[in-house]
PDB file of C-alpha atoms in Angstrom:
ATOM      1  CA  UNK A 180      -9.070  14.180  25.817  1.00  0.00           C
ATOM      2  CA  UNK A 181      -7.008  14.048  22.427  1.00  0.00           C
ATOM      3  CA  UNK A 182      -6.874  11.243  20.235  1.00  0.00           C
ATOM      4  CA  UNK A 183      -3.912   9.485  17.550  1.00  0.00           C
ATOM      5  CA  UNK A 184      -7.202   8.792  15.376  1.00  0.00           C
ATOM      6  CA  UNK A 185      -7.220  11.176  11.858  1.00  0.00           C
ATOM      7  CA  UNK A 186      -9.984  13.540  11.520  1.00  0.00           C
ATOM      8  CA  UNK A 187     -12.544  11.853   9.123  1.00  0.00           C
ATOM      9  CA  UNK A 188     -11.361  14.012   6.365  1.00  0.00           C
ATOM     10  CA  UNK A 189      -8.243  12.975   5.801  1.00  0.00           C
ATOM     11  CA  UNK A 190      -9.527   9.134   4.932  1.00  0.00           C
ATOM     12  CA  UNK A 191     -12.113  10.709   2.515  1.00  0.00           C
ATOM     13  CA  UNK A 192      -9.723  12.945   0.649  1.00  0.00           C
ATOM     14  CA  UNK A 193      -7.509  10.046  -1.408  1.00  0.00           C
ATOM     15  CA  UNK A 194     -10.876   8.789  -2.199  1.00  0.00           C
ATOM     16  CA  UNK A 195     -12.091  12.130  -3.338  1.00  0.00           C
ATOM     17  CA  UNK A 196      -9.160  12.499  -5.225  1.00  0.00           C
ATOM     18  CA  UNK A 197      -9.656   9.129  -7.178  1.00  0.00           C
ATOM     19  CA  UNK A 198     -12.417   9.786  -7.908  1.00  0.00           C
ATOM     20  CA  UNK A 199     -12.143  13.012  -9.530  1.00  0.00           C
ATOM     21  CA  UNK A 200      -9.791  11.322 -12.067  1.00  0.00           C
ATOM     22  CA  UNK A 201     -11.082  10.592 -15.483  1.00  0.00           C
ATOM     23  CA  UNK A 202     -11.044   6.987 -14.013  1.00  0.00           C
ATOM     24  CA  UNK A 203      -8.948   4.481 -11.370  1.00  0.00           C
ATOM     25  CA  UNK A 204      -5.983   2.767 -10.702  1.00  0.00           C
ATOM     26  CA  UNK A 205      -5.640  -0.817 -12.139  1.00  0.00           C
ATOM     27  CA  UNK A 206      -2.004  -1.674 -12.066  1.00  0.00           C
ATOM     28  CA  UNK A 207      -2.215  -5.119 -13.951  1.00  0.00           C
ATOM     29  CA  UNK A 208      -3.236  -5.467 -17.279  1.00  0.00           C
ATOM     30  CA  UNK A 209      -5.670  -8.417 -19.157  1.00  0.00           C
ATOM     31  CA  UNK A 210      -7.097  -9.573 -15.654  1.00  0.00           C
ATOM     32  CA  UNK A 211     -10.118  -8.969 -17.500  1.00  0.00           C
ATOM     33  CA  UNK A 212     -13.473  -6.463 -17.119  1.00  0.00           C
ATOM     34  CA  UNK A 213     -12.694  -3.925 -14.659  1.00  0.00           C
ATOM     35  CA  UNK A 214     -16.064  -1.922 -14.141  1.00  0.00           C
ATOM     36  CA  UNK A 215     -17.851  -3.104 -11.405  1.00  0.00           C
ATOM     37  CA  UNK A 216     -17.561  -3.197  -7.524  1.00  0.00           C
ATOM     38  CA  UNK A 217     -16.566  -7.016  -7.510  1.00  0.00           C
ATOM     39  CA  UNK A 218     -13.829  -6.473  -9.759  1.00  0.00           C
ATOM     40  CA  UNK A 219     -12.479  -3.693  -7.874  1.00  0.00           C
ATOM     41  CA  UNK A 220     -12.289  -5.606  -4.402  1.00  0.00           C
ATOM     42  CA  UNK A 221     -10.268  -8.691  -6.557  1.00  0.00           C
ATOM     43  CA  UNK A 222      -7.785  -6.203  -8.223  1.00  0.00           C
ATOM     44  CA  UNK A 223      -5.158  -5.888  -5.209  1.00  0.00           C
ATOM     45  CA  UNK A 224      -5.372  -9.441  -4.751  1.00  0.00           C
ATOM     46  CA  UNK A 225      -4.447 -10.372  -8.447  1.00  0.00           C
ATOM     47  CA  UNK A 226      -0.472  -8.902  -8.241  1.00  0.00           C
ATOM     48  CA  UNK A 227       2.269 -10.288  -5.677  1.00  0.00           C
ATOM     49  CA  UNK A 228       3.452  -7.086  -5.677  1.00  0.00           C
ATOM     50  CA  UNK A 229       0.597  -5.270  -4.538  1.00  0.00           C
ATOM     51  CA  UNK A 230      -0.369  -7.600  -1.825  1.00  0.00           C
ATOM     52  CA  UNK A 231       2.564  -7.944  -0.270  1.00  0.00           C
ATOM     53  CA  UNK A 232       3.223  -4.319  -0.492  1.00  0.00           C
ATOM     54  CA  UNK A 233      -0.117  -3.727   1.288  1.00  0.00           C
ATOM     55  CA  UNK A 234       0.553  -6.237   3.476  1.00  0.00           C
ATOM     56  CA  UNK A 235       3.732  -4.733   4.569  1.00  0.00           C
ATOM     57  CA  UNK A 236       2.671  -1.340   5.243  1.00  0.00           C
ATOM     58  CA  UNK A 237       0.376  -2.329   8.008  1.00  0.00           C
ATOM     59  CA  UNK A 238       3.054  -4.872   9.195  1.00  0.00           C
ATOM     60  CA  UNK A 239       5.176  -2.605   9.830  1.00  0.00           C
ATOM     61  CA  UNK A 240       2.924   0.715  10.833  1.00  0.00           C
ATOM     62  CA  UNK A 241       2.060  -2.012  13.924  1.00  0.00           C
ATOM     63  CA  UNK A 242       5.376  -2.671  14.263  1.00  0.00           C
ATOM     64  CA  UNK A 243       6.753   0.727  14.824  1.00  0.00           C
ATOM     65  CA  UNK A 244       3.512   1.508  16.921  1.00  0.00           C
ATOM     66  CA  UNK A 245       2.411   4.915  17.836  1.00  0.00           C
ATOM     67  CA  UNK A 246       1.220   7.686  15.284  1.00  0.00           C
ATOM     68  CA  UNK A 247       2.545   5.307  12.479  1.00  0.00           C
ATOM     69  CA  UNK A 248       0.011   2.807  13.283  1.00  0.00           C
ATOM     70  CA  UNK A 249      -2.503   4.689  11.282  1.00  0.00           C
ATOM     71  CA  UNK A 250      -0.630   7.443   9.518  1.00  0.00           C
ATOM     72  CA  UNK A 251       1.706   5.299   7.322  1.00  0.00           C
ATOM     73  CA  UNK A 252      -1.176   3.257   5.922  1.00  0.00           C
ATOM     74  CA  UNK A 253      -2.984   6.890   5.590  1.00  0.00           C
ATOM     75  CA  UNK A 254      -0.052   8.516   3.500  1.00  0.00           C
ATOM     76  CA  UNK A 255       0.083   5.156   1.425  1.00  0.00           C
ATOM     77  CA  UNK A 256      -3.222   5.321   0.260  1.00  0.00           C
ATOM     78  CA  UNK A 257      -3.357   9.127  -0.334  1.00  0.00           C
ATOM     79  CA  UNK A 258       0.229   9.666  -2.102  1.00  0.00           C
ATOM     80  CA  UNK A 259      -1.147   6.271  -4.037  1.00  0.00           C
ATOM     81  CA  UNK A 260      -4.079   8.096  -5.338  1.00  0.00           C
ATOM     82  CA  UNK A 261      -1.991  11.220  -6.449  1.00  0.00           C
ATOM     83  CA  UNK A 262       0.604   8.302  -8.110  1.00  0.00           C
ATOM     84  CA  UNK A 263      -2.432   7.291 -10.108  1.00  0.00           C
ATOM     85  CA  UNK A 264      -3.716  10.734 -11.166  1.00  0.00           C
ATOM     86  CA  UNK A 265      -0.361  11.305 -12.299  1.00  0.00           C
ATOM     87  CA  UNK A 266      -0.198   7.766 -14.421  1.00  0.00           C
ATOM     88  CA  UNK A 267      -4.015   8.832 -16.210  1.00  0.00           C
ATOM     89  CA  UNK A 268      -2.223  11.754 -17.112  1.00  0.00           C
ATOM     90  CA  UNK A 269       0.828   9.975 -18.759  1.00  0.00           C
ATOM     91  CA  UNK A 270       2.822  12.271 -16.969  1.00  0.00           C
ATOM     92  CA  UNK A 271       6.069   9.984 -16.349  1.00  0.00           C
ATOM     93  CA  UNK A 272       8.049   8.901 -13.443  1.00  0.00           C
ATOM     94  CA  UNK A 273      11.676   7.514 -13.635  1.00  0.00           C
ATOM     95  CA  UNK A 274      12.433   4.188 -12.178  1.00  0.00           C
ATOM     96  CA  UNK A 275       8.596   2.829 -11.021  1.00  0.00           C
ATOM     97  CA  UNK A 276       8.963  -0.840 -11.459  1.00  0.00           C
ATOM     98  CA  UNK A 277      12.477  -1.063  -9.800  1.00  0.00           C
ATOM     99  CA  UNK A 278      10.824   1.098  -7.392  1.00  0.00           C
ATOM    100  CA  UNK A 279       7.980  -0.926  -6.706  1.00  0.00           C
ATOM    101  CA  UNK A 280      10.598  -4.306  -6.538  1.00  0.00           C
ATOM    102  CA  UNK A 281      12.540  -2.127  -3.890  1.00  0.00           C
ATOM    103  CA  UNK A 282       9.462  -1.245  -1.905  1.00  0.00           C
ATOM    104  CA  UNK A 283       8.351  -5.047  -1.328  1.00  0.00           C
ATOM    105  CA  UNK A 284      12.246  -5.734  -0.721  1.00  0.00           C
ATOM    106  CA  UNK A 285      12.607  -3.114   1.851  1.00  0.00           C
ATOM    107  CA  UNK A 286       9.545  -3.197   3.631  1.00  0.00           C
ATOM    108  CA  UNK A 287      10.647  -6.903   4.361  1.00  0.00           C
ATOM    109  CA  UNK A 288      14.147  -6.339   5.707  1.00  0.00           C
ATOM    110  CA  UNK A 289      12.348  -3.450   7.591  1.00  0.00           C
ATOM    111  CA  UNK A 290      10.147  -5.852   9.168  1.00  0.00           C
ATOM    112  CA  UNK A 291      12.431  -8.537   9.234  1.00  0.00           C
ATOM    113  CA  UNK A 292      15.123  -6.181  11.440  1.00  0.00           C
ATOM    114  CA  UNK A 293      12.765  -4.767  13.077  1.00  0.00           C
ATOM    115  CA  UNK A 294      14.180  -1.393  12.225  1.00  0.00           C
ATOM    116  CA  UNK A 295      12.686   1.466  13.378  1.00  0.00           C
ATOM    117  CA  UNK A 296      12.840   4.609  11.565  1.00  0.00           C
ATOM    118  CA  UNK A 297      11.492   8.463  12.871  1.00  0.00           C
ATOM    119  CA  UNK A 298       8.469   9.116  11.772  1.00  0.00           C
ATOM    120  CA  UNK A 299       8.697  11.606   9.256  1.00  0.00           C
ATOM    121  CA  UNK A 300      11.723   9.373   7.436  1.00  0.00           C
ATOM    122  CA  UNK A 301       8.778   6.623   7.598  1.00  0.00           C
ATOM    123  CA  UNK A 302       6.318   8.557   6.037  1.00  0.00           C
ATOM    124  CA  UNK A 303       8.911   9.957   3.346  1.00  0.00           C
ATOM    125  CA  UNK A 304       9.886   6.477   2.679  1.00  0.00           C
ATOM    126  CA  UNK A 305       6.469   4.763   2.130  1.00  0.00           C
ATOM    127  CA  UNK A 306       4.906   7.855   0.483  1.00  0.00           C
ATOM    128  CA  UNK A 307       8.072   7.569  -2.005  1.00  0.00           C
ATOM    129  CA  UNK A 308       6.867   3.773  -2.728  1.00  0.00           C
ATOM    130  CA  UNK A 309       3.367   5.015  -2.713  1.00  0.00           C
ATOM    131  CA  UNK A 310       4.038   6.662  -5.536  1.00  0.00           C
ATOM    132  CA  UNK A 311       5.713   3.993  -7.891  1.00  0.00           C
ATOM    133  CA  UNK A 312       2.459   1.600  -6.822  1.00  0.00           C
ATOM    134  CA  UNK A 313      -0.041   4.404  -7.724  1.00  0.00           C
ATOM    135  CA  UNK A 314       1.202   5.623 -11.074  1.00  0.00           C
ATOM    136  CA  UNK A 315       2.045   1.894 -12.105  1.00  0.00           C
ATOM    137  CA  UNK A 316      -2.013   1.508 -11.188  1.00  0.00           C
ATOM    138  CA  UNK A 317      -2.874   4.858 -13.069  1.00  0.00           C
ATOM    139  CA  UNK A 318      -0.471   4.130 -16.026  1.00  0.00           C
ATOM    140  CA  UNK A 319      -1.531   0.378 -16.883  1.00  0.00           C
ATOM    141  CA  UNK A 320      -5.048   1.169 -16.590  1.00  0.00           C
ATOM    142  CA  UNK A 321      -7.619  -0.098 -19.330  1.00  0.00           C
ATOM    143  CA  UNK A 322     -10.367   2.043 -20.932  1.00  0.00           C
ATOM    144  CA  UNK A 323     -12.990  -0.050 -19.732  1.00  0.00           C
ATOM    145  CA  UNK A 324     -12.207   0.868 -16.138  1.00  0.00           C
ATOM    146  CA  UNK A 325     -15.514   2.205 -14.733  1.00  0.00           C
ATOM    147  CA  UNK A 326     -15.790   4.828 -11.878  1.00  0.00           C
ATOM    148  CA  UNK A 327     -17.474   5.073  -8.632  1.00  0.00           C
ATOM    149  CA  UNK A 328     -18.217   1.338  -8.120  1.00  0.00           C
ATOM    150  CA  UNK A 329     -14.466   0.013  -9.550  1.00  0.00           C
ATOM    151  CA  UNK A 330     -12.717   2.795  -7.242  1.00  0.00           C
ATOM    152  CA  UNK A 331     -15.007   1.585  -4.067  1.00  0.00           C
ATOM    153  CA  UNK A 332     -14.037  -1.526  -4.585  1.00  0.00           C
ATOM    154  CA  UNK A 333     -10.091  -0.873  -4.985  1.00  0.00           C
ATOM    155  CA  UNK A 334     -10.206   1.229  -1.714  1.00  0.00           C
ATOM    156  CA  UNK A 335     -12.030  -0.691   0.456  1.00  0.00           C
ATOM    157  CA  UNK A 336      -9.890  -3.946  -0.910  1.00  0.00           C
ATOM    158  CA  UNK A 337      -6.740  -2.088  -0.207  1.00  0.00           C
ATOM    159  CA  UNK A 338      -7.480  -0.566   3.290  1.00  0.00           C
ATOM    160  CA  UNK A 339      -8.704  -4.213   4.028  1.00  0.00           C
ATOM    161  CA  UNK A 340      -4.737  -5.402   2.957  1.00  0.00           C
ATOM    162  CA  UNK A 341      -3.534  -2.584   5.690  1.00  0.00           C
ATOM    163  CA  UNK A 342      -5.810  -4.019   8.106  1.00  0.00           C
ATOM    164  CA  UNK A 343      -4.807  -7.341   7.754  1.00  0.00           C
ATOM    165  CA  UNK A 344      -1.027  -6.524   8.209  1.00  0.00           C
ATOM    166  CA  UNK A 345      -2.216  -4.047  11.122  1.00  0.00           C
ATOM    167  CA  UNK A 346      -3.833  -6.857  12.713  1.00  0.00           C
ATOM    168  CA  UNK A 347      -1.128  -9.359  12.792  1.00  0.00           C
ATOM    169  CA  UNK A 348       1.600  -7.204  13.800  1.00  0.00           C
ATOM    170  CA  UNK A 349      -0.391  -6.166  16.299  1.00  0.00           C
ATOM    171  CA  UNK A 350      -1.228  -9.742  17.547  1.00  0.00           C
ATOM    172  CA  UNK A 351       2.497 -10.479  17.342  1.00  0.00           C
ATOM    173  CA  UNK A 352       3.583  -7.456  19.774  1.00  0.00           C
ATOM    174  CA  UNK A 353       0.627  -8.532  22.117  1.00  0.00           C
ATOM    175  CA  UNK A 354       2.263 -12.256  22.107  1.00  0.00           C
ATOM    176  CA  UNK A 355       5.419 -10.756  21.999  1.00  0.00           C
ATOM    177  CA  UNK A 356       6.525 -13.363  19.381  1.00  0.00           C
ATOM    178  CA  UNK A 357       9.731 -11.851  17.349  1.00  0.00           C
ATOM    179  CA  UNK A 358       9.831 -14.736  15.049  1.00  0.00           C
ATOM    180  CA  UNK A 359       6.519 -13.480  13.755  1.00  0.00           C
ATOM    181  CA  UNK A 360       7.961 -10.449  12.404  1.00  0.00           C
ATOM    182  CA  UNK A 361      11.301 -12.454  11.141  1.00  0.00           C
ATOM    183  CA  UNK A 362       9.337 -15.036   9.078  1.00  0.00           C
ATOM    184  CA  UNK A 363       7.034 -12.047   7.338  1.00  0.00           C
ATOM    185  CA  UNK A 364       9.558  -9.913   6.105  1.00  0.00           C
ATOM    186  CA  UNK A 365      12.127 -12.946   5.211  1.00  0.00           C
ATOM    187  CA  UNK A 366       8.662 -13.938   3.251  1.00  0.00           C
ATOM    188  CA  UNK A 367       8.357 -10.604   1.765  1.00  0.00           C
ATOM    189  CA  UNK A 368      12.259 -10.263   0.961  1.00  0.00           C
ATOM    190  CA  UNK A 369      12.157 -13.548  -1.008  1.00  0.00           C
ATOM    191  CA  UNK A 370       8.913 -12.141  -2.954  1.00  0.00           C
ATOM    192  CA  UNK A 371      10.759  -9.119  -3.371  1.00  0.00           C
ATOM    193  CA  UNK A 372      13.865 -11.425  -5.529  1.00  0.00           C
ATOM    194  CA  UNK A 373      11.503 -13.455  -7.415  1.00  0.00           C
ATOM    195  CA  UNK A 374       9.714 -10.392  -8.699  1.00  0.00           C
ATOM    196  CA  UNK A 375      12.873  -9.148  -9.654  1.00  0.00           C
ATOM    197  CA  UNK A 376      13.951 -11.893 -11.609  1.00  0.00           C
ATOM    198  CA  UNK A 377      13.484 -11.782 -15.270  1.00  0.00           C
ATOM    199  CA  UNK A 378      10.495 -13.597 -16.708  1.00  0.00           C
TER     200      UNK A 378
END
């Protein structure tokens, strides 16, 4: 009988691919030592954007059901890593913090309209803000940043954000409560403006 899971291999691969960088993502600068495993789980907690970003992704990968449940989160994290491989290279990419604004922005009035998109426009769309998160991580990060245990950390803390939006959309289509899916992306929306205000 066939599955919707992925094959194994495709969760290992953005890993992989992390890890074969000279070292990993860390979007926001002076939060301190960055080379152990604790460290790494705290990063994607530290930034609004991030977390809400995160957040979203599994929000709305519940929301639209189906394939999406897991392959939006999947392309997220594996067009993130190849954002970050591209940021430790210094190779540039116009427009990534407007781009990262925009993604917590429109993942909210996504959510919020409950608008649902095909699924390859989906995946194009939140591999495209994939890539602004990933090379900000790659771009910004320190030279302390350590490998194996940092990058652990990072991935499991990430996959842990998607789960947690995963897990309340999904408890909000089994309730069948609309105004659950209103209130987060209005939420995210008005995290969206105040990181786009000027500090």
């Amino acid at each position: 009988m066939k599955t919707n899971r992925p094959a194994a291999w495709l969760w290992v691969a953005p890993v992989l691919l992390i890890f074969g960088s000279p070292s990993l993502v860390y979007a926001h600068t002076g939060v301190g030592e960055t080379s152990g495993l604790w460290n790494g789980l705290a990063h994607p907690l530290s930034g609004l954007d991030h977390l809400c970003a995160m957040i979203g992704v599994g929000l709305w990968a519940a929301q639209r059901g189906g394939r999406a449940l897991w392959l939006v989160p999947l392309v997220f994290v594996v067009v993130m890593a190849v954002g970050g491989a591209l940021g430790m290279m210094a190779i540039s990419i116009p427009f990534v913090e407007p781009g990262i604004v925009a993604s917590v922005l429109i993942l909210g009035i996504m959510i919020a309209a409950a608008v649902r998109l095909p699924l390859l426009l989906s995946i194009f769309m939140v591999g495209t803000f994939a890539l602004f998160h990933g090379h900000a991580h790659g771009a910004e990060m320190p030279l302390t940043a350590s490998g194996l245990t940092y990058g652990i950390g990072f991935i499991i803390a990430t996959a842990a954000l998607h789960f947690c939006g995963i897990g309340i959309g999904l408890l909000a289509r089994q309730s069948g409560s609309t105004w659950t899916w209103r209130y987060a992306g209005a939420a995210m929306v008005l995290c969206g403006i105040y990181l786009a205000l000027p500090i």
